[in-house]
Amino acid sequence: MSSHSFEYIRESQMTSSVELIEELDDDADAALPDIRPRTSVEPAKASQLERATMEPVDDDDDDDEGFEDETLAERLLGLTEMFPTPVRSVTGTICNFSSSGIKLVYSKGRSLMWVVASSFLIIGLPIIIQTEISSFEEQQSQQERRLMLGPSAATAGSPGIGVVPR
């Protein structure tokens, strides 16, 4: 669709919208009661007027009869007319940069996490396992010394001074 035909569609929609609004405004003015002050009102008419103004008005569905259902595209087109072209282009550029920035951060973050996790599994995990194994072996040797030499020998590296091995 060319930009010329797009502009023509926009102008015709705007013209029809303005005509519809003016028509509804004229209908609303005709439906309004005359509110000029009256100099004399008969008591019977005054009570009728009071009752008429106090009764609830139910016009929920009456407002929608003159309008056609709009599609989402028509509503978005109507919103674009509210903002000037520079504002729309700057907003679009900011949204595009934000979207590409988020995608870049997500992609680089995934790569970084993969490098950190695999490096830890290759380098750090064997060190932690070896440390745990040596700690377990040291606990086992202390347990054996305690059983063989008694509780005081478990903390010392060699047998005590007054203790003679059997």
PDB file of C-alpha atoms in Angstrom:
ATOM      1  CA  MET A   1       0.000   0.000   0.000  1.00  0.00           C
ATOM      2  CA  SER A   2       1.531   3.346  -0.963  1.00  0.00           C
ATOM      3  CA  SER A   3       1.905   6.209   1.452  1.00  0.00           C
ATOM      4  CA  HIS A   4      -0.425   8.360  -0.683  1.00  0.00           C
ATOM      5  CA  SER A   5      -3.294   5.879  -0.354  1.00  0.00           C
ATOM      6  CA  PHE A   6      -2.517   5.486   3.341  1.00  0.00           C
ATOM      7  CA  GLU A   7      -2.800   9.269   3.816  1.00  0.00           C
ATOM      8  CA  TYR A   8      -6.076   9.279   1.851  1.00  0.00           C
ATOM      9  CA  ILE A   9      -7.496   6.548   4.120  1.00  0.00           C
ATOM     10  CA  ARG A  10      -6.410   8.462   7.213  1.00  0.00           C
ATOM     11  CA  GLU A  11      -7.985  11.704   5.958  1.00  0.00           C
ATOM     12  CA  SER A  12     -11.255   9.978   5.066  1.00  0.00           C
ATOM     13  CA  GLN A  13     -11.378   8.281   8.470  1.00  0.00           C
ATOM     14  CA  MET A  14     -10.708  11.586  10.209  1.00  0.00           C
ATOM     15  CA  THR A  15     -13.417  13.324   8.139  1.00  0.00           C
ATOM     16  CA  SER A  16     -15.978  10.623   8.872  1.00  0.00           C
ATOM     17  CA  SER A  17     -15.045  10.680  12.576  1.00  0.00           C
ATOM     18  CA  VAL A  18     -15.480  14.452  12.744  1.00  0.00           C
ATOM     19  CA  GLU A  19     -18.842  14.254  10.954  1.00  0.00           C
ATOM     20  CA  LEU A  20     -20.010  11.506  13.310  1.00  0.00           C
ATOM     21  CA  ILE A  21     -18.993  13.502  16.377  1.00  0.00           C
ATOM     22  CA  GLU A  22     -20.766  16.618  15.104  1.00  0.00           C
ATOM     23  CA  GLU A  23     -23.912  14.602  14.373  1.00  0.00           C
ATOM     24  CA  LEU A  24     -23.890  13.057  17.854  1.00  0.00           C
ATOM     25  CA  ASP A  25     -23.310  16.471  19.398  1.00  0.00           C
ATOM     26  CA  ASP A  26     -26.313  17.907  17.537  1.00  0.00           C
ATOM     27  CA  ASP A  27     -28.487  14.948  18.624  1.00  0.00           C
ATOM     28  CA  ALA A  28     -27.388  15.403  22.229  1.00  0.00           C
ATOM     29  CA  ASP A  29     -28.201  19.121  22.143  1.00  0.00           C
ATOM     30  CA  ALA A  30     -31.666  18.364  20.782  1.00  0.00           C
ATOM     31  CA  ALA A  31     -32.325  15.776  23.493  1.00  0.00           C
ATOM     32  CA  LEU A  32     -31.399  18.111  26.365  1.00  0.00           C
ATOM     33  CA  PRO A  33     -34.287  19.797  28.164  1.00  0.00           C
ATOM     34  CA  ASP A  34     -34.635  23.538  28.107  1.00  0.00           C
ATOM     35  CA  ILE A  35     -32.937  24.739  31.311  1.00  0.00           C
ATOM     36  CA  ARG A  36     -33.795  28.427  31.148  1.00  0.00           C
ATOM     37  CA  PRO A  37     -35.206  29.716  34.422  1.00  0.00           C
ATOM     38  CA  ARG A  38     -38.981  29.918  34.552  1.00  0.00           C
ATOM     39  CA  THR A  39     -40.744  32.679  36.311  1.00  0.00           C
ATOM     40  CA  SER A  40     -43.760  30.712  37.424  1.00  0.00           C
ATOM     41  CA  VAL A  41     -44.243  26.974  37.794  1.00  0.00           C
ATOM     42  CA  GLU A  42     -47.495  25.427  38.842  1.00  0.00           C
ATOM     43  CA  PRO A  43     -47.193  23.188  41.948  1.00  0.00           C
ATOM     44  CA  ALA A  44     -48.476  20.105  40.107  1.00  0.00           C
ATOM     45  CA  LYS A  45     -45.941  20.548  37.329  1.00  0.00           C
ATOM     46  CA  ALA A  46     -43.186  21.207  39.864  1.00  0.00           C
ATOM     47  CA  SER A  47     -43.824  17.900  41.650  1.00  0.00           C
ATOM     48  CA  GLN A  48     -43.846  16.086  38.282  1.00  0.00           C
ATOM     49  CA  LEU A  49     -40.584  17.777  37.379  1.00  0.00           C
ATOM     50  CA  GLU A  50     -39.036  16.757  40.708  1.00  0.00           C
ATOM     51  CA  ARG A  51     -40.129  13.132  40.232  1.00  0.00           C
ATOM     52  CA  ALA A  52     -38.812  13.094  36.674  1.00  0.00           C
ATOM     53  CA  THR A  53     -35.400  14.339  37.767  1.00  0.00           C
ATOM     54  CA  MET A  54     -35.185  11.891  40.678  1.00  0.00           C
ATOM     55  CA  GLU A  55     -35.922   8.739  38.661  1.00  0.00           C
ATOM     56  CA  PRO A  56     -32.853   6.764  37.681  1.00  0.00           C
ATOM     57  CA  VAL A  57     -31.969   6.821  33.999  1.00  0.00           C
ATOM     58  CA  ASP A  58     -31.005   3.517  32.387  1.00  0.00           C
ATOM     59  CA  ASP A  59     -29.191   4.222  29.123  1.00  0.00           C
ATOM     60  CA  ASP A  60     -26.339   1.686  29.207  1.00  0.00           C
ATOM     61  CA  ASP A  61     -26.855   0.243  25.731  1.00  0.00           C
ATOM     62  CA  ASP A  62     -28.126   3.399  24.013  1.00  0.00           C
ATOM     63  CA  ASP A  63     -24.662   4.962  23.645  1.00  0.00           C
ATOM     64  CA  ASP A  64     -23.165   2.114  21.609  1.00  0.00           C
ATOM     65  CA  GLU A  65     -25.794   1.969  18.866  1.00  0.00           C
ATOM     66  CA  GLY A  66     -24.282   4.664  16.626  1.00  0.00           C
ATOM     67  CA  PHE A  67     -20.727   3.314  16.632  1.00  0.00           C
ATOM     68  CA  GLU A  68     -19.272   0.484  14.590  1.00  0.00           C
ATOM     69  CA  ASP A  69     -16.902  -2.005  16.185  1.00  0.00           C
ATOM     70  CA  GLU A  70     -13.303  -1.029  15.611  1.00  0.00           C
ATOM     71  CA  THR A  71     -10.534  -3.498  14.952  1.00  0.00           C
ATOM     72  CA  LEU A  72      -7.258  -3.375  16.835  1.00  0.00           C
ATOM     73  CA  ALA A  73      -5.471  -2.032  13.749  1.00  0.00           C
ATOM     74  CA  GLU A  74      -7.954   0.842  13.465  1.00  0.00           C
ATOM     75  CA  ARG A  75      -7.502   1.709  17.124  1.00  0.00           C
ATOM     76  CA  LEU A  76      -3.709   1.669  16.829  1.00  0.00           C
ATOM     77  CA  LEU A  77      -3.938   3.830  13.716  1.00  0.00           C
ATOM     78  CA  GLY A  78      -6.051   6.268  15.702  1.00  0.00           C
ATOM     79  CA  LEU A  79      -3.444   6.348  18.463  1.00  0.00           C
ATOM     80  CA  THR A  80      -0.643   7.106  15.995  1.00  0.00           C
ATOM     81  CA  GLU A  81      -2.449  10.304  15.039  1.00  0.00           C
ATOM     82  CA  MET A  82      -2.105  11.560  18.630  1.00  0.00           C
ATOM     83  CA  PHE A  83       1.698  11.702  18.583  1.00  0.00           C
ATOM     84  CA  PRO A  84       3.928  13.519  16.099  1.00  0.00           C
ATOM     85  CA  THR A  85       6.209  11.512  13.808  1.00  0.00           C
ATOM     86  CA  PRO A  86       9.483  12.426  15.618  1.00  0.00           C
ATOM     87  CA  VAL A  87       8.080  11.184  18.934  1.00  0.00           C
ATOM     88  CA  ARG A  88       6.969   7.914  17.336  1.00  0.00           C
ATOM     89  CA  SER A  89      10.321   7.381  15.602  1.00  0.00           C
ATOM     90  CA  VAL A  90      12.332   8.097  18.771  1.00  0.00           C
ATOM     91  CA  THR A  91      10.092   5.772  20.774  1.00  0.00           C
ATOM     92  CA  GLY A  92      10.476   3.050  18.132  1.00  0.00           C
ATOM     93  CA  THR A  93      14.264   3.472  18.116  1.00  0.00           C
ATOM     94  CA  ILE A  94      14.433   3.273  21.913  1.00  0.00           C
ATOM     95  CA  CYS A  95      12.291   0.124  21.915  1.00  0.00           C
ATOM     96  CA  ASN A  96      14.467  -1.490  19.236  1.00  0.00           C
ATOM     97  CA  PHE A  97      17.692  -0.673  21.109  1.00  0.00           C
ATOM     98  CA  SER A  98      16.209  -1.931  24.381  1.00  0.00           C
ATOM     99  CA  SER A  99      15.095  -5.173  22.768  1.00  0.00           C
ATOM    100  CA  SER A 100      18.450  -5.807  21.086  1.00  0.00           C
ATOM    101  CA  GLY A 101      20.288  -4.870  24.311  1.00  0.00           C
ATOM    102  CA  ILE A 102      18.254  -7.335  26.360  1.00  0.00           C
ATOM    103  CA  LYS A 103      18.873 -10.068  23.791  1.00  0.00           C
ATOM    104  CA  LEU A 104      22.623  -9.310  23.814  1.00  0.00           C
ATOM    105  CA  VAL A 105      22.835  -9.361  27.627  1.00  0.00           C
ATOM    106  CA  TYR A 106      20.880 -12.619  27.758  1.00  0.00           C
ATOM    107  CA  SER A 107      23.098 -14.260  25.124  1.00  0.00           C
ATOM    108  CA  LYS A 108      26.371 -13.111  26.742  1.00  0.00           C
ATOM    109  CA  GLY A 109      25.077 -14.054  30.202  1.00  0.00           C
ATOM    110  CA  ARG A 110      24.301 -17.580  29.017  1.00  0.00           C
ATOM    111  CA  SER A 111      27.778 -17.931  27.540  1.00  0.00           C
ATOM    112  CA  LEU A 112      29.417 -16.581  30.693  1.00  0.00           C
ATOM    113  CA  MET A 113      27.436 -18.935  32.923  1.00  0.00           C
ATOM    114  CA  TRP A 114      28.422 -21.888  30.735  1.00  0.00           C
ATOM    115  CA  VAL A 115      32.127 -20.964  30.994  1.00  0.00           C
ATOM    116  CA  VAL A 116      31.941 -20.445  34.782  1.00  0.00           C
ATOM    117  CA  ALA A 117      29.985 -23.660  35.450  1.00  0.00           C
ATOM    118  CA  SER A 118      32.119 -25.879  33.210  1.00  0.00           C
ATOM    119  CA  SER A 119      35.373 -24.371  34.604  1.00  0.00           C
ATOM    120  CA  PHE A 120      34.191 -25.031  38.145  1.00  0.00           C
ATOM    121  CA  LEU A 121      33.308 -28.626  37.292  1.00  0.00           C
ATOM    122  CA  ILE A 122      36.657 -29.229  35.589  1.00  0.00           C
ATOM    123  CA  ILE A 123      38.951 -27.346  37.994  1.00  0.00           C
ATOM    124  CA  GLY A 124      37.185 -26.708  41.290  1.00  0.00           C
ATOM    125  CA  LEU A 125      35.211 -29.896  41.864  1.00  0.00           C
ATOM    126  CA  PRO A 126      38.243 -32.247  41.826  1.00  0.00           C
ATOM    127  CA  ILE A 127      40.017 -29.982  44.349  1.00  0.00           C
ATOM    128  CA  ILE A 128      36.985 -30.036  46.659  1.00  0.00           C
ATOM    129  CA  ILE A 129      36.674 -33.823  46.327  1.00  0.00           C
ATOM    130  CA  GLN A 130      40.403 -34.312  47.063  1.00  0.00           C
ATOM    131  CA  THR A 131      40.171 -32.053  50.132  1.00  0.00           C
ATOM    132  CA  GLU A 132      37.201 -34.056  51.445  1.00  0.00           C
ATOM    133  CA  ILE A 133      39.001 -37.363  50.838  1.00  0.00           C
ATOM    134  CA  SER A 134      42.119 -36.196  52.723  1.00  0.00           C
ATOM    135  CA  SER A 135      39.965 -34.877  55.588  1.00  0.00           C
ATOM    136  CA  PHE A 136      38.123 -38.204  55.761  1.00  0.00           C
ATOM    137  CA  GLU A 137      41.432 -40.148  55.761  1.00  0.00           C
ATOM    138  CA  GLU A 138      42.786 -37.939  58.572  1.00  0.00           C
ATOM    139  CA  GLN A 139      39.635 -38.548  60.636  1.00  0.00           C
ATOM    140  CA  GLN A 140      40.003 -42.286  60.068  1.00  0.00           C
ATOM    141  CA  SER A 141      43.655 -42.282  61.199  1.00  0.00           C
ATOM    142  CA  GLN A 142      42.728 -40.322  64.355  1.00  0.00           C
ATOM    143  CA  GLN A 143      39.931 -42.824  65.036  1.00  0.00           C
ATOM    144  CA  GLU A 144      42.390 -45.742  64.699  1.00  0.00           C
ATOM    145  CA  ARG A 145      44.924 -44.050  67.027  1.00  0.00           C
ATOM    146  CA  ARG A 146      42.228 -43.420  69.614  1.00  0.00           C
ATOM    147  CA  LEU A 147      41.222 -47.073  69.545  1.00  0.00           C
ATOM    148  CA  MET A 148      44.803 -48.333  69.779  1.00  0.00           C
ATOM    149  CA  LEU A 149      46.423 -45.798  72.145  1.00  0.00           C
ATOM    150  CA  GLY A 150      43.545 -44.168  74.042  1.00  0.00           C
ATOM    151  CA  PRO A 151      41.926 -40.764  73.924  1.00  0.00           C
ATOM    152  CA  SER A 152      45.075 -38.715  74.682  1.00  0.00           C
ATOM    153  CA  ALA A 153      46.963 -40.237  71.708  1.00  0.00           C
ATOM    154  CA  ALA A 154      44.336 -39.217  69.183  1.00  0.00           C
ATOM    155  CA  THR A 155      45.274 -35.527  69.384  1.00  0.00           C
ATOM    156  CA  ALA A 156      49.036 -35.944  69.465  1.00  0.00           C
ATOM    157  CA  GLY A 157      51.049 -36.885  66.419  1.00  0.00           C
ATOM    158  CA  SER A 158      53.183 -39.357  68.394  1.00  0.00           C
ATOM    159  CA  PRO A 159      52.629 -41.429  71.530  1.00  0.00           C
ATOM    160  CA  GLY A 160      52.695 -39.526  74.837  1.00  0.00           C
ATOM    161  CA  ILE A 161      55.833 -39.277  77.049  1.00  0.00           C
ATOM    162  CA  GLY A 162      54.600 -41.420  79.872  1.00  0.00           C
ATOM    163  CA  VAL A 163      52.856 -43.917  77.683  1.00  0.00           C
ATOM    164  CA  VAL A 164      54.708 -47.022  76.639  1.00  0.00           C
ATOM    165  CA  PRO A 165      53.414 -48.735  73.546  1.00  0.00           C
ATOM    166  CA  ARG A 166      52.529 -52.408  74.043  1.00  0.00           C
TER     167      ARG A 166
END
